[in-house]
GROMACS .gro file of C-alpha atoms in nm:
model
  207
    1MET     CA    1 -17.347  -8.891  -7.094
    2ARG     CA    2 -17.035  -8.807  -6.983
    3PRO     CA    3 -16.967  -8.489  -6.822
    4GLU     CA    4 -16.622  -8.540  -6.758
    5GLU     CA    5 -16.560  -8.587  -7.171
    6PRO     CA    6 -16.688  -8.256  -7.372
    7GLN     CA    7 -16.771  -8.400  -7.634
    8SER     CA    8 -17.030  -8.589  -7.468
    9LEU     CA    9 -17.151  -8.257  -7.323
   10ARG     CA   10 -17.121  -8.087  -7.732
   11ASP     CA   11 -17.348  -8.334  -7.825
   12LEU     CA   12 -17.605  -8.234  -7.616
   13ALA     CA   13 -17.604  -7.898  -7.720
   14LEU     CA   14 -17.630  -7.997  -8.050
   15ALA     CA   15 -17.934  -8.181  -8.000
   16LEU     CA   16 -18.092  -7.891  -7.828
   17LYS     CA   17 -18.015  -7.642  -8.117
   18ARG     CA   18 -18.199  -7.921  -8.317
   19SER     CA   19 -18.485  -7.890  -8.083
   20LYS     CA   20 -18.511  -7.490  -8.114
   21ARG     CA   21 -18.337  -7.504  -7.759
   22TYR     CA   22 -18.113  -7.222  -7.866
   23LEU     CA   23 -18.039  -7.032  -7.470
   24GLU     CA   24 -18.008  -7.408  -7.373
   25SER     CA   25 -17.754  -7.477  -7.588
   26LEU     CA   26 -17.524  -7.217  -7.594
   27LYS     CA   27 -17.496  -7.236  -7.234
   28LEU     CA   28 -17.357  -7.622  -7.268
   29LEU     CA   29 -17.121  -7.430  -7.518
   30ALA     CA   30 -17.014  -7.159  -7.324
   31ALA     CA   31 -16.971  -7.441  -7.009
   32ILE     CA   32 -16.706  -7.599  -7.257
   33ILE     CA   33 -16.482  -7.339  -7.321
   34GLU     CA   34 -16.491  -7.217  -7.001
   35GLY     CA   35 -16.493  -7.569  -6.875
   36GLU     CA   36 -16.058  -7.737  -6.767
   37TRP     CA   37 -16.089  -8.034  -6.949
   38ASP     CA   38 -15.841  -8.344  -6.993
   39VAL     CA   39 -15.521  -8.174  -7.231
   40ARG     CA   40 -15.625  -8.456  -7.514
   41PHE     CA   41 -15.906  -8.289  -7.529
   42SER     CA   42 -15.745  -7.928  -7.548
   43GLN     CA   43 -15.885  -7.678  -7.889
   44ILE     CA   44 -16.215  -7.827  -7.854
   45GLU     CA   45 -16.330  -7.511  -7.696
   46VAL     CA   46 -16.209  -7.371  -8.051
   47ILE     CA   47 -16.455  -7.547  -8.248
   48CYS     CA   48 -16.735  -7.453  -8.014
   49MET     CA   49 -16.677  -7.187  -8.065
   50MET     CA   50 -16.777  -7.218  -8.457
   51ASP     CA   51 -17.183  -7.409  -8.289
   52ILE     CA   52 -17.204  -7.033  -8.126
   53VAL     CA   53 -17.209  -6.872  -8.458
   54SER     CA   54 -17.482  -7.015  -8.634
   55ILE     CA   55 -17.695  -7.054  -8.297
   56ALA     CA   56 -17.677  -6.708  -8.149
   57GLN     CA   57 -17.799  -6.637  -8.513
   58ARG     CA   58 -18.150  -6.808  -8.393
   59ILE     CA   59 -18.199  -6.715  -8.103
   60ASP     CA   60 -18.482  -6.463  -7.962
   61PRO     CA   61 -18.303  -6.137  -7.946
   62LEU     CA   62 -18.506  -6.089  -7.589
   63LEU     CA   63 -18.272  -6.396  -7.448
   64LEU     CA   64 -17.953  -6.256  -7.527
   65ASP     CA   65 -17.922  -6.073  -7.214
   66GLN     CA   66 -17.945  -6.422  -7.076
   67VAL     CA   67 -17.680  -6.608  -7.237
   68PRO     CA   68 -17.266  -6.633  -7.088
   69GLU     CA   69 -17.055  -6.357  -7.141
   70ILE     CA   70 -16.845  -6.553  -7.367
   71VAL     CA   71 -17.103  -6.593  -7.607
   72HIS     CA   72 -17.089  -6.220  -7.642
   73THR     CA   73 -16.704  -6.166  -7.661
   74VAL     CA   74 -16.747  -6.463  -7.971
   75LEU     CA   75 -17.013  -6.246  -8.186
   76VAL     CA   76 -16.748  -5.970  -8.124
   77ASN     CA   77 -16.592  -6.076  -8.460
   78PRO     CA   78 -16.848  -6.365  -8.569
   79ILE     CA   79 -16.704  -6.600  -8.807
   80THR     CA   80 -16.859  -6.738  -9.121
   81VAL     CA   81 -16.736  -6.980  -9.397
   82ASP     CA   82 -16.827  -7.128  -9.729
   83LEU     CA   83 -16.791  -7.454  -9.626
   84ARG     CA   84 -16.752  -7.606  -9.312
   85ILE     CA   85 -16.700  -8.033  -9.208
   86VAL     CA   86 -16.690  -8.151  -8.875
   87LEU     CA   87 -16.599  -8.486  -8.801
   88THR     CA   88 -16.708  -8.712  -8.484
   89TRP     CA   89 -16.665  -9.041  -8.377
   90ASP     CA   90 -16.864  -9.261  -8.087
   91SER     CA   91 -16.553  -9.469  -7.909
   92ASP     CA   92 -16.303  -9.341  -7.724
   93GLY     CA   93 -15.946  -9.488  -7.835
   94VAL     CA   94 -16.000  -9.456  -8.221
   95ASP     CA   95 -15.830  -9.214  -8.404
   96MET     CA   96 -15.970  -9.116  -8.725
   97GLY     CA   97 -15.834  -8.852  -8.949
   98LEU     CA   98 -16.060  -8.611  -9.207
   99ILE     CA   99 -15.915  -8.549  -9.571
  100VAL     CA  100 -16.057  -8.274  -9.814
  101LYS     CA  101 -15.954  -8.280 -10.168
  102GLU     CA  102 -16.008  -7.948 -10.274
  103PRO     CA  103 -16.098  -7.869 -10.637
  104SER     CA  104 -15.703  -7.717 -10.708
  105GLY     CA  105 -15.632  -8.132 -10.617
  106GLU     CA  106 -15.462  -7.984 -10.321
  107ILE     CA  107 -15.512  -8.217  -9.969
  108CYS     CA  108 -15.594  -8.088  -9.638
  109ASN     CA  109 -15.521  -8.339  -9.403
  110CYS     CA  110 -15.299  -8.353  -9.079
  111PHE     CA  111 -15.005  -8.334  -9.300
  112ASN     CA  112 -15.085  -7.996  -9.469
  113ASN     CA  113 -15.305  -7.855  -9.226
  114VAL     CA  114 -15.370  -7.518  -9.421
  115THR     CA  115 -15.411  -7.519  -9.796
  116SER     CA  116 -15.304  -7.250 -10.050
  117SER     CA  117 -15.653  -7.147 -10.112
  118GLY     CA  118 -15.725  -7.085  -9.726
  119GLY     CA  119 -15.845  -7.458  -9.650
  120MET     CA  120 -15.787  -7.494  -9.258
  121LEU     CA  121 -15.781  -7.866  -9.111
  122SER     CA  122 -15.784  -7.814  -8.670
  123ARG     CA  123 -15.561  -8.080  -8.492
  124GLU     CA  124 -15.643  -8.407  -8.439
  125PHE     CA  125 -15.830  -8.584  -8.162
  126THR     CA  126 -15.591  -8.906  -8.173
  127GLN     CA  127 -15.722  -9.111  -7.858
  128GLY     CA  128 -16.129  -9.095  -7.957
  129TYR     CA  129 -16.454  -8.875  -8.070
  130GLY     CA  130 -16.301  -8.594  -8.242
  131PRO     CA  131 -16.457  -8.353  -8.318
  132VAL     CA  132 -16.217  -8.251  -8.647
  133GLU     CA  133 -16.307  -7.947  -8.856
  134TYR     CA  134 -16.260  -7.824  -9.192
  135LEU     CA  135 -16.274  -7.449  -9.258
  136ALA     CA  136 -16.304  -7.330  -9.606
  137LYS     CA  137 -16.378  -6.909  -9.567
  138LYS     CA  138 -16.426  -6.843  -9.933
  139ILE     CA  139 -16.526  -7.151 -10.146
  140VAL     CA  140 -16.358  -7.236 -10.494
  141THR     CA  141 -16.585  -7.340 -10.762
  142GLY     CA  142 -16.579  -7.702 -10.831
  143GLU     CA  143 -16.568  -8.020 -10.608
  144TYR     CA  144 -16.448  -8.127 -10.285
  145LYS     CA  145 -16.407  -8.452 -10.203
  146VAL     CA  146 -16.408  -8.586  -9.869
  147SER     CA  147 -16.263  -8.873  -9.713
  148LEU     CA  148 -16.222  -9.077  -9.375
  149CYS     CA  149 -15.904  -9.212  -9.281
  150PHE     CA  150 -15.978  -9.479  -9.025
  151LEU     CA  151 -15.643  -9.612  -8.797
  152SER     CA  152 -15.741  -9.973  -8.646
  153PRO     CA  153 -15.782  -9.955  -8.251
  154ARG     CA  154 -15.565 -10.202  -8.040
  155GLN     CA  155 -15.874 -10.345  -7.855
  156SER     CA  156 -16.198 -10.453  -8.019
  157PHE     CA  157 -16.542 -10.286  -8.005
  158SER     CA  158 -16.841 -10.423  -7.981
  159GLY     CA  159 -17.071 -10.352  -8.289
  160GLY     CA  160 -16.737 -10.164  -8.412
  161VAL     CA  161 -16.741  -9.785  -8.460
  162THR     CA  162 -16.972  -9.494  -8.619
  163ALA     CA  163 -16.860  -9.171  -8.766
  164LYS     CA  164 -17.039  -8.882  -8.839
  165LEU     CA  165 -16.991  -8.662  -9.048
  166CYS     CA  166 -17.181  -8.304  -9.043
  167VAL     CA  167 -17.155  -8.080  -9.408
  168TYR     CA  168 -17.225  -7.740  -9.378
  169ALA     CA  169 -17.269  -7.521  -9.701
  170TYR     CA  170 -17.236  -7.092  -9.613
  171TYR     CA  171 -17.210  -7.177  -9.224
  172GLY     CA  172 -17.296  -6.870  -9.041
  173HIS     CA  173 -17.562  -6.687  -9.284
  174ILE     CA  174 -17.879  -6.801  -9.165
  175ASN     CA  175 -18.083  -6.747  -9.477
  176ALA     CA  176 -17.816  -6.950  -9.683
  177GLU     CA  177 -17.665  -7.257  -9.469
  178LYS     CA  178 -17.712  -7.566  -9.519
  179GLU     CA  179 -17.685  -7.896  -9.305
  180THR     CA  180 -17.571  -8.258  -9.486
  181ILE     CA  181 -17.529  -8.494  -9.208
  182ILE     CA  182 -17.342  -8.875  -9.317
  183THR     CA  183 -17.299  -9.171  -9.161
  184VAL     CA  184 -17.037  -9.442  -9.140
  185ARG     CA  185 -16.983  -9.759  -9.024
  186PHE     CA  186 -16.659  -9.925  -8.944
  187PRO     CA  187 -16.585 -10.270  -8.796
  188CYS     CA  188 -16.340 -10.314  -8.496
  189ASN     CA  189 -16.282 -10.721  -8.509
  190PRO     CA  190 -15.964 -10.843  -8.476
  191LYS     CA  191 -16.073 -11.138  -8.737
  192ASP     CA  192 -16.104 -10.824  -8.971
  193HIS     CA  193 -15.804 -10.637  -8.879
  194VAL     CA  194 -15.680 -10.365  -9.081
  195GLU     CA  195 -15.382 -10.072  -8.979
  196ARG     CA  196 -15.575  -9.786  -9.218
  197LEU     CA  197 -15.840  -9.788  -9.378
  198ASN     CA  198 -15.956  -9.470  -9.598
  199VAL     CA  199 -16.334  -9.482  -9.700
  200ASN     CA  200 -16.445  -9.198  -9.975
  201VAL     CA  201 -16.793  -9.046  -9.824
  202ALA     CA  202 -16.903  -8.745  -9.958
  203SER     CA  203 -16.861  -8.468 -10.245
  204VAL     CA  204 -16.979  -8.077 -10.192
  205VAL     CA  205 -16.967  -7.915 -10.550
  206PHE     CA  206 -16.988  -7.499 -10.606
  207ASN     CA  207 -17.063  -7.429 -10.909
   0.00000   0.00000   0.00000
């Protein structure tokens, strides 16, 4: 773990969530939100606020008085969405983009980060790790096609780069929320050098 990089702490917080150690998870996320980070990690606190919404619904109510005040602040107006997609990757110095083609055919990406149907994409982390997040408050009937844009780094990485995509349907709706995790491996070998690579990775259909 790299404590100087908030993504490492967020990964641990989500692992604690999956282990049902909700109080510890919330405390870590609160520490990220209230921490001071390098400018290249700006706005990661927005992603962590979304993480808090789902975790706080699972904690024993008797433990709520032990969570940091920032958690209570987030829960005053909790944001729930019909579709949440979060992209992370495991190597610094790598630029990776998230692209979502909505049922209407409109594409949500870094050049069009708010769509006519209300889809929104967070800022990109161009120097490594992510996360990059897509949110749709209310889904439109049809298929959401998800792809990744991988920009080749200047240097090679042993074993390449792994991207992880967490797709949540009905995020924050505790009785309906569903999570799907998808991993994609990209080679980072100068012999296989590509400037840009787009890969289709997921399709989410709402009827």
